[in-house]
Amino acid sequence: VERGNISVVSPVSGRIASSNAVNVIPLVAGEVKEVNVKEGQYVTAGQTLFTIDSEQAQIQSEQAQLGIKSAQDGVDALKVSLDRMQALYDAGAISLSDLESVQTQYNSALNSLEQAKISAKAASSSLGYYTVTAPVSGCATAVNVVAGGTAGQTSAAVVISDTDALELEAKVSEYLVNSITEGQKVDVYIKSVSDQPFTGTVMTVADAPAQGTFTYEVKIALNSYKDLKAGMFAEVSLVTSSKSGVVAVPSDAVVKKRGEDYVALLTEENKIELRKVTVGLDNGTLTEITSGLRPSEKLVVKGQNYVSDGELVNVVE
C-alpha cells in the first residue's frame, strides 16, 4: 500500500472543425457559369471560386456609359448656348432673365452628367460581383454551387476554413460542466491519426445548455498538429476530479461483503486479515481509501475473493 494520485476521467466526443470558417455568399444571385474550386481544395485570398452569368449586368453597364455620353452632349450643347447668351447679354441684346434661364438649364445638365457618371460607376463595380473570389486563404470545406445551377444570397456558396486553427466542439452534461474551466489542458485522442493523445486547451464553456437540449457546449482549441484535419472524430478525456497524496489501491482489490467494503491484507505470518475500509474517489482503475489502510501494508490484489479472515495462504510469485 502506497500513497499516490488519483483522477476521475470522463470521456466526451465530437468532431474537429476549423475555428475560423468564412461563409462566402455572393453579392448577386444568378446562374452559375463556371466553378473553379473543389471541396477539400486549398485556395488563396483573391482566387476565383466561381462565376455568375453577367450578361444583363454587362448590358446595363454599357447603357450607363451611353448615358454618360448623352449627358455630356447635353452639357456641351448648353455650354455653347450659355456662352452665346452671355455675349448677347453683355451687348444688351437680351434680358438677365433670359441669361439665367439658360444658366439654370446648364446647371441641371451638369447635375445629370454627374448622376450618369455615378450610375455608370455603380454598374461597372457591380460587374465585379459576378466573379466571386476567396476573401481569405484556407481549405474549401464546402462547395455548394455547380455550373448551370443558381447561386443565391440566402446560404453560403462556399465555406473556407483555416485548417491551421482547429477546435473541437463537445457537449457535456450538467454533472460535468462545473468541473471544466477555461484554460484547462485536456488530452484529445484522435485514433485515426495516433494512439497518443494530443494536447487541447478549453477555450469556452457555455453558461446555459444548447437550445432544446440539456447539454452544455465546450470548445477546445487544438495546437497545429500535422495530419489533423477538420471533420475527424475525436474523444476528449476530461479530468473531473483528482486528488494527490492519497492511499489509492486497485479498484478490484476492494470487495463487497454484506454491503460493506473490505480489503484482504497479508500479515507477516501469511495469514489473511479482512479489514473494513472507507472508500472515496473511484475511477474504475484505482480507488481512494480514506480510512482503514496504512502505507507499507501488504494488500492482496489477486485471489482476494476466495479467502477468509485468518486463513493461512501460500503466496505465489
XYZ file of N, CA, C and O in Angstrom, residues 7-100:
376
model
N -7.286 10.274 -10.329
C -8.117 11.201 -11.086
C -9.291 10.446 -11.679
O -9.164 9.286 -12.070
N -10.422 11.123 -11.748
C -11.595 10.584 -12.426
C -11.684 11.263 -13.784
O -11.760 12.492 -13.875
N -11.629 10.472 -14.845
C -11.636 10.999 -16.205
C -12.947 10.624 -16.877
O -13.352 9.461 -16.867
N -13.605 11.642 -17.447
C -14.864 11.406 -18.159
C -14.646 11.676 -19.643
O -14.226 12.771 -20.021
N -14.892 10.697 -20.491
C -14.698 10.907 -21.924
C -15.912 11.563 -22.578
O -17.058 11.225 -22.271
N -15.661 12.522 -23.441
C -16.699 13.108 -24.300
C -16.154 13.122 -25.719
O -14.937 13.144 -25.923
N -17.035 13.111 -26.679
C -16.590 13.015 -28.065
C -17.171 14.136 -28.914
O -18.133 14.805 -28.535
N -16.572 14.317 -30.069
C -17.030 15.332 -31.013
C -16.194 15.256 -32.271
O -15.378 14.357 -32.438
N -16.388 16.215 -33.155
C -15.614 16.260 -34.385
C -14.820 17.562 -34.473
O -15.258 18.596 -33.990
N -13.658 17.439 -35.094
C -12.778 18.597 -35.242
C -13.347 19.517 -36.317
O -13.832 19.061 -37.356
N -13.279 20.797 -36.056
C -13.725 21.799 -37.033
C -12.729 22.945 -37.039
O -11.886 23.065 -36.149
N -12.826 23.772 -38.054
C -11.978 24.958 -38.109
C -12.559 26.022 -37.189
O -13.764 26.254 -37.180
N -11.699 26.658 -36.415
C -12.184 27.724 -35.536
C -12.415 29.014 -36.305
O -13.094 29.914 -35.828
N -11.837 29.112 -37.510
C -12.019 30.287 -38.356
C -12.575 29.832 -39.706
O -11.820 29.462 -40.599
N -13.878 29.841 -39.836
C -14.529 29.456 -41.087
C -15.271 30.661 -41.661
O -15.981 31.364 -40.938
N -15.083 30.900 -42.957
C -15.712 32.044 -43.626
C -16.742 31.528 -44.615
O -16.426 30.712 -45.490
N -17.974 32.006 -44.476
C -19.040 31.663 -45.416
C -19.016 32.661 -46.572
O -19.153 33.872 -46.360
N -18.822 32.147 -47.775
C -18.784 33.006 -48.959
C -20.174 33.047 -49.564
O -20.680 32.043 -50.076
N -20.813 34.223 -49.498
C -22.148 34.431 -50.053
C -22.034 35.487 -51.144
O -21.555 36.598 -50.881
N -22.422 35.178 -52.385
C -22.283 36.168 -53.466
C -23.138 37.403 -53.218
O -24.197 37.326 -52.590
N -22.670 38.539 -53.733
C -23.406 39.788 -53.574
C -24.554 39.907 -54.565
O -25.384 40.810 -54.443
N -24.571 39.022 -55.564
C -25.683 38.985 -56.523
C -26.101 37.525 -56.705
O -25.321 36.611 -56.463
N -27.336 37.341 -57.123
C -27.834 35.996 -57.398
C -27.915 35.793 -58.902
O -28.071 36.751 -59.667
N -27.775 34.544 -59.329
C -27.873 34.277 -60.756
C -27.382 32.887 -61.101
O -26.989 32.101 -60.229
N -27.388 32.604 -62.400
C -26.952 31.293 -62.879
C -25.432 31.178 -62.807
O -24.707 32.084 -63.231
N -24.957 30.065 -62.271
C -23.516 29.828 -62.169
C -23.001 29.363 -63.526
O -23.499 28.394 -64.107
N -21.990 30.082 -64.027
C -21.421 29.732 -65.329
C -20.274 28.739 -65.196
O -20.145 27.810 -65.977
N -19.423 28.932 -64.175
C -18.241 28.079 -64.032
C -17.832 28.015 -62.567
O -17.868 29.029 -61.862
N -17.466 26.823 -62.107
C -16.978 26.620 -60.740
C -15.502 26.250 -60.828
O -15.125 25.316 -61.539
N -14.655 27.000 -60.124
C -13.210 26.829 -60.239
C -12.567 26.203 -59.001
O -11.346 26.213 -58.864
N -13.370 25.667 -58.094
C -12.828 25.114 -56.862
C -13.558 23.820 -56.534
O -14.740 23.669 -56.853
N -12.843 22.887 -55.925
C -13.430 21.637 -55.481
C -13.374 21.548 -53.964
O -12.509 22.150 -53.339
N -14.280 20.793 -53.399
C -14.294 20.596 -51.950
C -12.998 19.924 -51.503
O -12.544 18.952 -52.108
N -12.380 20.484 -50.466
C -11.119 19.956 -49.969
C -9.904 20.641 -50.577
O -8.774 20.407 -50.128
N -10.118 21.490 -51.573
C -9.006 22.182 -52.238
C -8.552 23.388 -51.418
O -9.363 24.088 -50.813
N -7.243 23.632 -51.403
C -6.718 24.813 -50.714
C -6.784 25.992 -51.682
O -6.374 25.899 -52.847
N -7.290 27.116 -51.218
C -7.399 28.308 -52.055
C -6.689 29.466 -51.370
O -6.523 29.498 -50.148
N -6.258 30.420 -52.168
C -5.600 31.613 -51.638
C -6.519 32.810 -51.779
O -7.411 32.831 -52.649
N -6.323 33.804 -50.931
C -7.148 35.009 -50.966
C -7.069 35.652 -52.345
O -5.986 35.830 -52.908
N -8.236 35.980 -52.923
C -8.290 36.595 -54.243
C -8.491 35.605 -55.372
O -8.786 36.015 -56.507
N -8.356 34.323 -55.089
C -8.526 33.307 -56.130
C -10.003 33.201 -56.524
O -10.896 33.251 -55.683
N -10.262 33.047 -57.828
C -11.636 32.927 -58.310
C -12.240 31.591 -57.885
O -11.671 30.533 -58.152
N -13.404 31.662 -57.245
C -14.104 30.463 -56.799
C -15.132 30.010 -57.837
O -15.174 28.844 -58.202
N -15.946 30.946 -58.309
C -16.922 30.635 -59.354
C -17.396 31.941 -59.990
O -17.172 33.039 -59.453
N -18.013 31.818 -61.157
C -18.530 32.993 -61.857
C -20.027 32.842 -62.091
O -20.543 31.733 -62.236
N -20.710 33.992 -62.133
C -22.154 34.045 -62.340
C -22.413 34.768 -63.658
O -21.683 35.695 -64.030
N -23.450 34.341 -64.368
C -23.794 34.953 -65.655
C -23.995 36.457 -65.482
O -24.843 36.899 -64.708
N -23.215 37.262 -66.230
C -23.251 38.722 -66.070
C -23.731 39.437 -67.331
O -23.470 40.631 -67.498
N -24.413 38.716 -68.212
C -24.819 39.321 -69.494
C -25.691 40.557 -69.282
O -25.459 41.616 -69.882
N -26.715 40.441 -68.444
C -27.606 41.577 -68.211
C -26.866 42.727 -67.537
O -27.088 43.902 -67.861
N -25.979 42.388 -66.610
C -25.203 43.428 -65.939
C -24.281 44.134 -66.928
O -24.059 45.352 -66.833
N -23.752 43.397 -67.900
C -22.884 43.989 -68.917
C -23.674 44.963 -69.781
O -23.196 46.062 -70.108
N -24.886 44.563 -70.122
C -25.753 45.451 -70.916
C -26.056 46.727 -70.147
O -26.004 47.843 -70.691
N -26.372 46.592 -68.871
C -26.664 47.766 -68.046
C -25.451 48.687 -67.935
O -25.576 49.911 -67.953
N -24.267 48.091 -67.850
C -23.048 48.892 -67.766
C -22.827 49.673 -69.061
O -22.464 50.853 -69.040
N -23.063 48.996 -70.190
C -22.894 49.675 -71.487
C -23.923 50.787 -71.642
O -23.608 51.867 -72.162
N -25.157 50.528 -71.192
C -26.187 51.566 -71.255
C -25.820 52.761 -70.381
O -26.076 53.918 -70.743
N -25.212 52.477 -69.231
C -24.791 53.563 -68.346
C -23.702 54.402 -69.002
O -23.667 55.630 -68.846
N -22.805 53.769 -69.752
C -21.762 54.511 -70.456
C -22.374 55.399 -71.548
O -21.937 56.550 -71.761
N -23.390 54.850 -72.229
C -24.086 55.661 -73.227
C -24.800 56.839 -72.569
O -24.899 57.929 -73.153
N -25.295 56.588 -71.344
C -25.944 57.675 -70.611
C -24.980 58.807 -70.322
O -25.359 59.990 -70.358
N -23.724 58.467 -70.023
C -22.709 59.499 -69.786
C -22.486 60.319 -71.063
O -22.421 61.561 -71.032
N -22.392 59.624 -72.202
C -22.145 60.315 -73.466
C -23.300 61.245 -73.800
O -23.105 62.402 -74.223
N -24.522 60.723 -73.576
C -25.694 61.547 -73.862
C -25.721 62.783 -72.960
O -26.004 63.902 -73.419
N -25.442 62.583 -71.682
C -25.438 63.708 -70.742
C -24.327 64.694 -71.073
O -24.511 65.927 -70.965
N -23.170 64.183 -71.486
C -22.061 65.066 -71.847
C -22.404 65.900 -73.084
O -22.086 67.091 -73.149
N -23.081 65.261 -74.066
C -23.504 66.004 -75.259
C -24.458 67.129 -74.878
O -24.378 68.255 -75.427
N -25.367 66.846 -73.933
C -26.293 67.882 -73.487
C -25.577 69.033 -72.813
O -25.915 70.205 -73.025
N -24.579 68.696 -71.983
C -23.807 69.746 -71.309
C -23.053 70.587 -72.334
O -23.031 71.846 -72.261
N -22.440 69.937 -73.317
C -21.671 70.671 -74.332
C -22.563 71.624 -75.120
O -22.185 72.782 -75.394
N -23.750 71.134 -75.510
C -24.669 71.971 -76.289
C -25.132 73.173 -75.476
O -25.197 74.313 -75.977
N -25.463 72.950 -74.236
C -25.922 74.050 -73.385
C -24.791 75.014 -73.061
O -25.024 76.222 -72.857
N -23.548 74.515 -73.025
C -22.415 75.407 -72.781
C -22.255 76.377 -73.947
O -21.993 77.580 -73.739
N -22.452 75.891 -75.168
C -22.394 76.772 -76.349
C -23.491 77.820 -76.280
O -23.271 79.019 -76.520
N -24.698 77.361 -75.915
C -25.827 78.301 -75.805
C -25.581 79.322 -74.706
O -25.894 80.508 -74.864
N -25.026 78.857 -73.587
C -24.772 79.765 -72.468
C -23.747 80.816 -72.852
O -23.914 82.019 -72.535
N -22.692 80.419 -73.561
C -21.672 81.393 -73.995
C -22.272 82.410 -74.954
O -21.951 83.624 -74.889
N -23.148 81.935 -75.861
C -23.788 82.851 -76.812
C -24.691 83.834 -76.082
O -24.686 85.037 -76.362
N -25.478 83.306 -75.142
C -26.395 84.166 -74.386
C -25.640 85.167 -73.521
O -26.087 86.316 -73.346
N -24.483 84.747 -72.994
C -23.672 85.648 -72.189
C -23.178 86.816 -73.050
O -23.182 87.985 -72.623
N -22.773 86.502 -74.289
C -22.293 87.564 -75.201
C -23.425 88.521 -75.548
O -23.237 89.756 -75.602
N -24.608 87.982 -75.798
C -25.767 88.835 -76.111
C -26.151 89.696 -74.918
O -26.526 90.872 -75.065
N -26.080 89.087 -73.722
C -26.414 89.863 -72.520
C -25.423 91.005 -72.318
O -25.794 92.132 -71.975
N -24.123 90.685 -72.549
C -23.100 91.730 -72.394
C -23.311 92.854 -73.393
O -22.969 94.025 -73.123
N -23.912 92.521 -74.562
C -24.163 93.550 -75.594
C -25.498 94.252 -75.370
O -25.853 95.165 -76.123
N -26.241 93.808 -74.345
C -27.523 94.424 -74.031
C -28.639 93.955 -74.916
O -29.700 94.591 -74.964
N -28.456 92.830 -75.617
C -29.456 92.367 -76.567
C -30.527 91.495 -75.909
O -31.612 91.314 -76.472
N -30.214 90.912 -74.730
C -31.204 90.076 -74.029
C -31.258 90.499 -72.572
O -30.339 91.166 -72.055
N -32.342 90.043 -71.934
C -32.505 90.383 -70.521
C -31.740 89.390 -69.632
O -31.327 88.312 -70.082
N -31.593 89.797 -68.364
C -30.927 88.938 -67.398
C -31.701 87.647 -67.184
O -31.108 86.564 -67.011
N -33.002 87.724 -67.206
C -33.812 86.517 -67.001
C -33.579 85.495 -68.105
O -33.609 84.282 -67.865
N -33.380 85.998 -69.356
C -33.095 85.078 -70.455
C -31.766 84.349 -70.217
O -31.638 83.143 -70.446
N -30.776 85.102 -69.746
C -29.471 84.501 -69.459
C -29.569 83.492 -68.312
O -29.014 82.383 -68.381
N -30.281 83.864 -67.247
C -30.408 82.986 -66.086
C -31.162 81.715 -66.424
O -30.894 80.644 -65.866
